[in-house]
Short mmCIF file of C-alpha atoms in Angstrom, two decimals:
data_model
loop_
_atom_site.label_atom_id
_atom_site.label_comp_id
_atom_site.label_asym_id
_atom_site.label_seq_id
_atom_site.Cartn_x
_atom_site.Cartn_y
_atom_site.Cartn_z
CA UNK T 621 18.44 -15.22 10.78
CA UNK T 622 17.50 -17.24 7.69
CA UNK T 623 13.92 -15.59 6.14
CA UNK T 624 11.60 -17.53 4.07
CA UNK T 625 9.57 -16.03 1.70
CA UNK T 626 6.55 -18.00 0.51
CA UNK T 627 4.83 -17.03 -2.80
CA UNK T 628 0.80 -17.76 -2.85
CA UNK T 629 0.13 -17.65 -6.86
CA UNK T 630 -4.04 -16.83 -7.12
CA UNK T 631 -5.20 -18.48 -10.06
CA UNK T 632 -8.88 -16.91 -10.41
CA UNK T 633 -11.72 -19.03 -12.00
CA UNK T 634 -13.87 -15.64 -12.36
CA UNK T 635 -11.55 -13.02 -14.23
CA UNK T 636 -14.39 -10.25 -13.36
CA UNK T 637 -13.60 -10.43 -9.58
CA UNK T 638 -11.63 -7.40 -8.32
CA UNK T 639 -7.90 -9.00 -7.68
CA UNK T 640 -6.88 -6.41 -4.93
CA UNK T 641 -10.07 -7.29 -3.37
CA UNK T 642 -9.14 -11.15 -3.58
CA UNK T 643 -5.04 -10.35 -2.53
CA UNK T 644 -6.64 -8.64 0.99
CA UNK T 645 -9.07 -11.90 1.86
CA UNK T 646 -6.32 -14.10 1.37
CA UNK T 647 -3.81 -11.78 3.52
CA UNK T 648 -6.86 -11.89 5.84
CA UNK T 649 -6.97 -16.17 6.03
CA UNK T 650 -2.49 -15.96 6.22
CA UNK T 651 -3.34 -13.70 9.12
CA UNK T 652 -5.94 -16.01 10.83
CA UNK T 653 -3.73 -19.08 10.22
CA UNK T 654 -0.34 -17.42 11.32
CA UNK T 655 -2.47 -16.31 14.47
CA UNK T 656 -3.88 -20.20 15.02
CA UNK T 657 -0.51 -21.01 15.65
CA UNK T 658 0.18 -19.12 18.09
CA UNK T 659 3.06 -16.40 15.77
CA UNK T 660 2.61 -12.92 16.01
CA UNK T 661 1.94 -11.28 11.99
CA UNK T 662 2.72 -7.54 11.35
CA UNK T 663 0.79 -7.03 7.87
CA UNK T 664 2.39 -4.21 5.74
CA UNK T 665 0.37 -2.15 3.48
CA UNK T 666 0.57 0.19 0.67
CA UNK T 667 -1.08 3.40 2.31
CA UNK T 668 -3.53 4.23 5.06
CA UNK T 669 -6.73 3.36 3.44
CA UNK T 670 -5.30 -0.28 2.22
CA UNK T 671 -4.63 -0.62 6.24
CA UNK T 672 -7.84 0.50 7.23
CA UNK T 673 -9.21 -1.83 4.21
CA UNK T 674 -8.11 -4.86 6.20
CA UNK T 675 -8.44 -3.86 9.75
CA UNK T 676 -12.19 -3.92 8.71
CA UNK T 677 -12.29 -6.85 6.37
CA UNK T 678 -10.80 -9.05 9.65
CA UNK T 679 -13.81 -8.14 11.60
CA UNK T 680 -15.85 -10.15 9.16
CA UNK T 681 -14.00 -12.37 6.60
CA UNK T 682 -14.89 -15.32 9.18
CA UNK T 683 -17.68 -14.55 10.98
CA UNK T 684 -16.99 -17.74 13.20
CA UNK T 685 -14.09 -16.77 14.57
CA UNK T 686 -11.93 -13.81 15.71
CA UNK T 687 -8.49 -12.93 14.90
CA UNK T 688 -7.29 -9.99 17.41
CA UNK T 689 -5.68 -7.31 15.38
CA UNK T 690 -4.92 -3.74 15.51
CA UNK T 691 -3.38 -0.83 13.54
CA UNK T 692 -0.54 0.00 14.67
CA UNK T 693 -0.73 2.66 17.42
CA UNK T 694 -3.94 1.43 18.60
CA UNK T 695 -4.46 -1.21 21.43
CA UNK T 696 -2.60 -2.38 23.65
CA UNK T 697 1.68 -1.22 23.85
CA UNK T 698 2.80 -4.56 22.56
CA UNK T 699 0.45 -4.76 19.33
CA UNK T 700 -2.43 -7.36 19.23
CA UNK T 701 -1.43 -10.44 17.66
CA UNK T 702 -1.81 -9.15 14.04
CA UNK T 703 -0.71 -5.66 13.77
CA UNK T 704 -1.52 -3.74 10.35
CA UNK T 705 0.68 -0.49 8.98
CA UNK T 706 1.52 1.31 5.92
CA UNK T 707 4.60 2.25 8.03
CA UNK T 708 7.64 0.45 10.09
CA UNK T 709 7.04 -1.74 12.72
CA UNK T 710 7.58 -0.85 15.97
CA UNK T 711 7.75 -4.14 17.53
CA UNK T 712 9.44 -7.41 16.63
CA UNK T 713 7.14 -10.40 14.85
CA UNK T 714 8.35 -13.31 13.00
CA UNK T 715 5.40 -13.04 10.64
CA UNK T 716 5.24 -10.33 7.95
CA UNK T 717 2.64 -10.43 5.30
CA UNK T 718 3.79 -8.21 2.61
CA UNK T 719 0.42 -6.04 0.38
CA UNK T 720 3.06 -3.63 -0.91
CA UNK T 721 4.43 -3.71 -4.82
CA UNK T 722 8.17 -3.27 -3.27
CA UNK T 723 10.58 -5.62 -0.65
CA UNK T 724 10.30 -3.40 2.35
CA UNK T 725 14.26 -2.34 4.01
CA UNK T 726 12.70 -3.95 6.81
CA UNK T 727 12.15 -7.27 5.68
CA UNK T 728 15.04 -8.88 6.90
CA UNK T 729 14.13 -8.53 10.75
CA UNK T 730 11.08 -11.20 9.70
CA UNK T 731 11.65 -15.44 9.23
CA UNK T 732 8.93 -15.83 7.26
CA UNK T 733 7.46 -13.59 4.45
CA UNK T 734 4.25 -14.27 2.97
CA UNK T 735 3.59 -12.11 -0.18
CA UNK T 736 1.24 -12.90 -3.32
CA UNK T 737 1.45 -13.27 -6.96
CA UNK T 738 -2.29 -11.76 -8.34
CA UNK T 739 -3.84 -12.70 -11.63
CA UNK T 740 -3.77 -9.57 -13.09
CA UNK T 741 -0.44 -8.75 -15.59
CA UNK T 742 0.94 -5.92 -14.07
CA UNK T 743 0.81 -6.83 -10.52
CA UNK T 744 2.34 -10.41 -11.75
CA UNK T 745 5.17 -8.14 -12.81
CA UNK T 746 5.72 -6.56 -9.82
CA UNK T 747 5.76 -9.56 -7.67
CA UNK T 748 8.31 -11.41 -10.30
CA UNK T 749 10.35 -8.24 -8.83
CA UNK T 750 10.12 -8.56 -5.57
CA UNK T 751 10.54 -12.31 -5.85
CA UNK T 752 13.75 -11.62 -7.29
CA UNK T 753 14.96 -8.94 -4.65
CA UNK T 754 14.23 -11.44 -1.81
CA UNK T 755 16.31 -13.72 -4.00
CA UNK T 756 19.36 -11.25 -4.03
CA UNK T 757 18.81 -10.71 -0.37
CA UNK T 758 19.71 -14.29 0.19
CA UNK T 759 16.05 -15.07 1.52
CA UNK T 760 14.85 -18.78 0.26
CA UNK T 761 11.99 -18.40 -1.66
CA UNK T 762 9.07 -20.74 -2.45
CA UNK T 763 5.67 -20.56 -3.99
CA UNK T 764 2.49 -22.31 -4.02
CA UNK T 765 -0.48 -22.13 -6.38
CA UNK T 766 -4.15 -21.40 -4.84
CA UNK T 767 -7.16 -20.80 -6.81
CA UNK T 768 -9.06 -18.38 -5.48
CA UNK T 769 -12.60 -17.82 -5.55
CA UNK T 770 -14.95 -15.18 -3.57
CA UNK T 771 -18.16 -16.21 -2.21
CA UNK T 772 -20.22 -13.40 -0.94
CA UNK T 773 -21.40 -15.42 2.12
CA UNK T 774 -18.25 -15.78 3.68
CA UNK T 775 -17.15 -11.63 3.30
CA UNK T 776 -18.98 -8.48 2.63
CA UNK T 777 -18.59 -7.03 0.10
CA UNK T 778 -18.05 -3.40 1.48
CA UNK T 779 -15.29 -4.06 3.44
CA UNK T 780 -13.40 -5.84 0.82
CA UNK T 781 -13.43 -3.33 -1.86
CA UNK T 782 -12.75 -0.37 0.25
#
């Protein structure tokens, strides 16, 4: 299976805003569109609170819509369609959306990555990293500049910076 890894490079106008807070609503928005089109996404994070973190924040980064998700053990046997875990997946999904600061060993069962490059200089140096494992892993790897800001109206604030 050929994976593609795409790169999403946040360029912040306001340097004060919390970048984790910023990398999680955009995983959120990957999640919703990934979703829209009908692909499963299995969203990896660092630990248990970074899960819970996002399992909250898609309950109300678009209060218009609703993207069925789940961390993993909960709901139904299959998964929802977005399934959230700081561990291994237990079932199969095309989509992975990588919050970690390493390539999971896992990565290769997925044909399309999405991980971020945030504004901040030491988490730019961990992505260069894991750009270049995916390289060596013989992924093809692209990236795309978005500049990211946060408006309060469309997420709360709470459930971002948790």
């Amino acid at each position: 299976m050929n994976t593609n890894v795409m790169f999403y490079i946040l360029e912040q106008e306001d340097t004060s805003a919390d970048t984790l807070a910023l990398v999680k609503l955009q995983a959120c928005f990957q999640a919703a569109y990934y979703y829209r089109q009908n692909q499963s996404v299995f969203i990896y994070t660092q630990d248990q609170n970074q899960a819970h973190a996002i399992d909250e924040l898609l309950w109300s980064f678009e209060p218009d819509s609703f993207v069925p998700h789940n961390l993993v053990g909960e709901g139904p046997k299959s998964g929802a369609a977005v399934e959230i875990s700081w561990q291994r997946p237990m079932n199969r999904r095309p989509i992975l959306i990588n919050l970690t600061s390493t390539v999971p060993n896992f990565a290769h069962q997925f044909s399309q990555i999405v991980d971020f490059v945030p504004s901040d200089e030491q988490l730019k140096q961990l992505a260069r990293e894991r750009y270049k494992s995916y390289r060596q892993l013989g992924f093809k790897v692209d990236n795309q500049k978005i500049n990211q800001t946060l408006n309060a109206d469309q997420v709360a604030d709470d459930a971002i910076n948790k």
